[in-house]
mmCIF file of C-alpha atoms in Angstrom:
data_model
loop_
_atom_site.group_PDB
_atom_site.id
_atom_site.type_symbol
_atom_site.label_atom_id
_atom_site.label_comp_id
_atom_site.label_asym_id
_atom_site.label_seq_id
_atom_site.Cartn_x
_atom_site.Cartn_y
_atom_site.Cartn_z
ATOM 1 C CA MET J 1 54.496 36.607 -5.020
ATOM 2 C CA MET J 2 56.950 34.736 -7.229
ATOM 3 C CA ARG J 3 60.294 33.618 -5.789
ATOM 4 C CA LYS J 4 63.388 33.180 -7.873
ATOM 5 C CA PHE J 5 66.046 30.672 -6.886
ATOM 6 C CA VAL J 6 69.616 30.878 -7.974
ATOM 7 C CA THR J 7 71.552 27.654 -8.163
ATOM 8 C CA ALA J 8 75.314 27.713 -7.988
ATOM 9 C CA ALA J 9 77.609 24.788 -8.647
ATOM 10 C CA VAL J 10 80.771 24.497 -6.617
ATOM 11 C CA LEU J 11 83.633 22.342 -7.801
ATOM 12 C CA VAL J 12 85.540 20.804 -4.935
ATOM 13 C CA GLY J 13 88.821 19.058 -5.596
ATOM 14 C CA ALA J 14 92.508 19.500 -6.154
ATOM 15 C CA LEU J 15 93.693 22.463 -8.125
ATOM 16 C CA ALA J 16 95.905 21.525 -11.030
ATOM 17 C CA ALA J 17 99.000 23.556 -11.697
ATOM 18 C CA PRO J 18 99.635 24.776 -15.227
ATOM 19 C CA ALA J 19 101.342 22.253 -17.521
ATOM 20 C CA SER J 20 104.575 24.214 -17.392
ATOM 21 C CA ALA J 21 104.671 24.321 -13.596
ATOM 22 C CA ALA J 22 106.499 21.824 -11.430
ATOM 23 C CA ALA J 23 106.821 21.428 -7.681
ATOM 24 C CA VAL J 24 110.569 20.918 -8.118
ATOM 25 C CA ALA J 25 113.057 22.184 -10.695
ATOM 26 C CA ALA J 26 116.288 20.322 -11.511
ATOM 27 C CA ASN J 27 119.433 22.360 -11.988
ATOM 28 C CA PHE J 28 123.124 21.544 -11.685
ATOM 29 C CA VAL J 29 126.674 22.564 -12.428
ATOM 30 C CA ALA J 30 129.474 20.310 -13.664
ATOM 31 C CA ALA J 31 133.121 21.223 -13.235
ATOM 32 C CA PRO J 32 135.430 21.210 -14.918
ATOM 33 C CA ASN J 33 133.581 21.413 -18.211
ATOM 34 C CA PRO J 34 135.362 20.723 -20.471
ATOM 35 C CA GLY J 35 137.005 17.959 -18.510
ATOM 36 C CA LEU J 36 139.718 15.420 -19.294
ATOM 37 C CA ALA J 37 139.201 11.707 -19.980
ATOM 38 C CA GLY J 38 140.339 9.648 -17.006
ATOM 39 C CA HIS J 39 139.897 12.545 -14.552
ATOM 40 C CA PRO J 40 136.820 13.145 -12.372
ATOM 41 C CA ILE J 41 134.177 15.714 -13.162
ATOM 42 C CA TYR J 42 132.181 16.956 -10.179
ATOM 43 C CA PHE J 43 128.393 17.315 -10.475
ATOM 44 C CA ASN J 44 126.483 19.439 -7.971
ATOM 45 C CA GLY J 45 122.673 19.419 -7.917
ATOM 46 C CA SER J 46 122.273 21.837 -4.997
ATOM 47 C CA LEU J 47 120.964 24.467 -7.428
ATOM 48 C CA SER J 48 117.776 22.399 -7.799
ATOM 49 C CA THR J 49 114.869 24.175 -6.142
ATOM 50 C CA PRO J 50 111.577 23.178 -4.539
ATOM 51 C CA PHE J 51 108.438 25.271 -4.996
ATOM 52 C CA THR J 52 105.405 25.358 -2.725
ATOM 53 C CA PHE J 53 102.552 26.485 -4.956
ATOM 54 C CA GLN J 54 101.067 23.099 -5.924
ATOM 55 C CA ILE J 55 98.311 22.062 -3.552
ATOM 56 C CA GLY J 56 98.667 18.466 -2.416
ATOM 57 C CA CYS J 57 102.203 18.038 -3.740
ATOM 58 C CA PRO J 58 105.144 17.821 -1.343
ATOM 59 C CA SER J 59 107.732 20.358 -2.406
ATOM 60 C CA ASN J 60 110.898 19.080 -0.772
ATOM 61 C CA ILE J 61 113.400 17.250 -2.956
ATOM 62 C CA ALA J 62 113.658 13.627 -1.855
ATOM 63 C CA SER J 63 115.936 12.149 -4.526
ATOM 64 C CA TYR J 64 118.624 13.101 -7.028
ATOM 65 C CA SER J 65 119.220 10.642 -9.905
ATOM 66 C CA TRP J 66 122.095 11.162 -12.345
ATOM 67 C CA SER J 67 122.740 9.720 -15.800
ATOM 68 C CA PHE J 68 126.091 10.615 -17.342
ATOM 69 C CA GLY J 69 125.428 9.816 -20.989
ATOM 70 C CA ASP J 70 127.908 6.926 -21.130
ATOM 71 C CA GLY J 71 125.718 4.302 -19.451
ATOM 72 C CA ALA J 72 126.788 5.140 -15.889
ATOM 73 C CA THR J 73 124.362 6.398 -13.231
ATOM 74 C CA ALA J 74 124.570 7.668 -9.656
ATOM 75 C CA SER J 75 122.367 9.093 -6.922
ATOM 76 C CA GLY J 76 122.898 11.904 -4.432
ATOM 77 C CA GLN J 77 122.924 15.685 -4.465
ATOM 78 C CA SER J 78 126.630 15.929 -5.313
ATOM 79 C CA VAL J 79 128.528 13.202 -7.172
ATOM 80 C CA GLN J 80 131.608 12.750 -9.327
ATOM 81 C CA HIS J 81 132.096 10.766 -12.508
ATOM 82 C CA THR J 82 135.130 9.864 -14.607
ATOM 83 C CA TYR J 83 134.660 9.461 -18.355
ATOM 84 C CA ALA J 84 136.899 6.871 -19.997
ATOM 85 C CA GLY J 85 137.151 8.565 -23.395
ATOM 86 C CA GLY J 86 136.853 11.944 -25.013
ATOM 87 C CA GLY J 87 133.631 13.188 -26.572
ATOM 88 C CA SER J 88 130.390 15.007 -25.841
ATOM 89 C CA TYR J 89 128.056 13.420 -23.312
ATOM 90 C CA ALA J 90 124.485 14.339 -22.366
ATOM 91 C CA ALA J 91 124.508 14.279 -18.555
ATOM 92 C CA SER J 92 121.154 14.608 -16.846
ATOM 93 C CA LEU J 93 119.830 15.111 -13.353
ATOM 94 C CA THR J 94 116.314 14.104 -12.340
ATOM 95 C CA VAL J 95 114.985 15.355 -9.016
ATOM 96 C CA ALA J 96 111.791 14.064 -7.423
ATOM 97 C CA SER J 97 109.665 15.251 -4.535
ATOM 98 C CA ASP J 98 108.522 13.014 -1.683
ATOM 99 C CA ALA J 99 105.590 11.988 -3.879
ATOM 100 C CA GLU J 100 107.380 11.143 -7.123
ATOM 101 C CA TRP J 101 104.045 10.794 -8.963
ATOM 102 C CA CYS J 102 103.450 14.451 -8.240
ATOM 103 C CA ALA J 103 106.667 16.218 -9.016
ATOM 104 C CA THR J 104 109.758 15.328 -10.995
ATOM 105 C CA SER J 105 112.024 17.506 -13.078
ATOM 106 C CA THR J 106 114.969 16.708 -15.344
ATOM 107 C CA LYS J 107 117.757 18.929 -16.641
ATOM 108 C CA THR J 108 120.229 17.786 -19.300
ATOM 109 C CA GLN J 109 123.553 19.449 -20.014
ATOM 110 C CA THR J 110 126.293 18.652 -22.530
ATOM 111 C CA ILE J 111 129.571 17.650 -20.937
ATOM 112 C CA THR J 112 132.648 17.932 -23.133
ATOM 113 C CA VAL J 113 135.486 15.549 -22.347
ATOM 114 C CA LEU J 114 138.876 15.978 -23.998
ATOM 115 C CA GLN J 115 140.989 12.934 -24.758
ATOM 116 C CA VAL J 116 144.321 12.994 -22.983
ATOM 117 C CA PRO J 117 147.180 12.157 -25.357
#
């Protein structure tokens, strides 16, 4: 009697999420937009969302880092910034999970600032 053996290979390890997936997603609103030079614009990152589908990646948002496009930066979920002059500025928010190596996301938005006469 001849016996047949079937060999199966099992891959054990972390599952990788698709390249387009992220454990966190940055999102924000800026108001007023357009704003006025010399007057504050309020930035709110509370629209940023955590996801829970990546195995091994913490999904809670641990940090909010802002860049306002004029060299100024800030941190926190909600911040304000005053632009000195009129123009268009690329403001961005980067959010990171507890394990920054695992999950970061950045959103950039154009902020229009009108020069006050």
